[in-house]
CSV table of C-alpha atoms in Angstrom, one decimal:
chain,number,residue,atom,x,y,z
A,1,MET,CA,-3.3,5.4,-6.8
A,2,ASN,CA,-2.6,2.0,-8.6
A,3,SER,CA,1.0,3.1,-9.3
A,4,MET,CA,1.5,3.9,-5.6
A,5,LEU,CA,-0.1,0.6,-4.6
A,6,ALA,CA,2.2,-1.3,-7.0
A,7,ARG,CA,5.2,0.5,-5.7
A,8,TYR,CA,4.4,-0.2,-2.0
A,9,VAL,CA,3.8,-3.9,-2.8
A,10,SER,CA,7.1,-4.2,-4.7
A,11,GLU,CA,8.9,-2.6,-1.7
A,12,ARG,CA,7.4,-5.3,0.6
A,13,ASN,CA,7.1,-2.7,3.4
A,14,PRO,CA,3.9,-2.2,5.4
A,15,PHE,CA,1.6,0.6,4.4
A,16,MET,CA,-1.8,2.1,5.4
A,17,ILE,CA,-5.0,1.8,3.4
A,18,ILE,CA,-8.5,3.2,3.9
A,19,TYR,CA,-10.8,0.5,2.7
A,20,GLN,CA,-14.6,0.4,2.1
A,21,SER,CA,-16.1,-3.0,2.7
A,22,GLY,CA,-18.8,-4.5,0.5
A,23,ARG,CA,-21.3,-3.4,3.2
A,24,GLY,CA,-20.2,0.2,3.0
A,25,GLN,CA,-18.1,0.3,6.2
A,26,PHE,CA,-14.9,2.3,6.2
A,27,THR,CA,-11.7,1.2,8.0
A,28,GLN,CA,-8.1,2.3,8.2
A,29,ARG,CA,-5.8,-0.7,8.1
A,30,ARG,CA,-2.1,-1.3,8.3
A,31,VAL,CA,-1.2,-4.1,5.9
A,32,TYR,CA,1.9,-6.1,5.0
A,33,PRO,CA,1.7,-6.9,1.2
A,34,ILE,CA,2.0,-10.4,-0.1
A,35,SER,CA,0.8,-10.0,-3.7
A,36,CYS,CA,-1.3,-7.7,-5.9
A,37,ASP,CA,-2.9,-7.8,-9.3
A,38,LYS,CA,-5.3,-5.5,-11.2
A,39,GLU,CA,-8.3,-6.5,-9.0
A,40,THR,CA,-7.0,-7.7,-5.6
A,41,LEU,CA,-4.4,-7.1,-3.0
A,42,THR,CA,-3.5,-10.0,-0.7
A,43,ALA,CA,-1.8,-8.8,2.5
A,44,PHE,CA,-1.5,-9.5,6.2
A,45,CYS,CA,-4.0,-7.2,7.9
A,46,CYS,CA,-3.0,-5.9,11.4
A,47,LEU,CA,-6.5,-5.0,12.2
A,48,ARG,CA,-7.9,-8.5,11.7
A,49,ARG,CA,-4.6,-10.3,12.4
A,50,GLN,CA,-4.8,-12.5,9.4
A,51,ILE,CA,-4.1,-12.7,5.7
A,52,ARG,CA,-6.9,-10.9,3.8
A,53,THR,CA,-7.8,-10.3,0.2
A,54,PHE,CA,-8.9,-6.7,-0.6
A,55,LYS,CA,-10.6,-5.5,-3.8
A,56,VAL,CA,-8.4,-2.8,-5.3
A,57,SER,CA,-11.5,-0.9,-6.4
A,58,ASN,CA,-12.5,-0.6,-2.7
A,59,ILE,CA,-9.2,0.8,-1.6
A,60,LEU,CA,-9.8,4.5,-1.2
A,61,SER,CA,-6.4,5.7,0.0
A,62,VAL,CA,-2.8,4.4,0.2
A,63,ALA,CA,-0.1,5.9,2.3
A,64,LYS,CA,3.3,4.9,3.6
A,65,ASN,CA,3.3,3.6,7.1
A,66,THR,CA,4.6,6.2,9.5
A,67,ALA,CA,5.0,4.0,12.6
């Protein structure tokens, strides 16, 4: 999955993630990537309507945006 995440970030196109929060809650989010390293993804989150930092280890799924 890390290779897919890196590819989507390099393309700078929005994509979908399924994310598990630190409290164990699952959400599906559409994000616009800003940067990514081994531990974090920084992106604009459409669900929260703000720039967020996500732990890569908590990203359970990555998929191209179909909308």
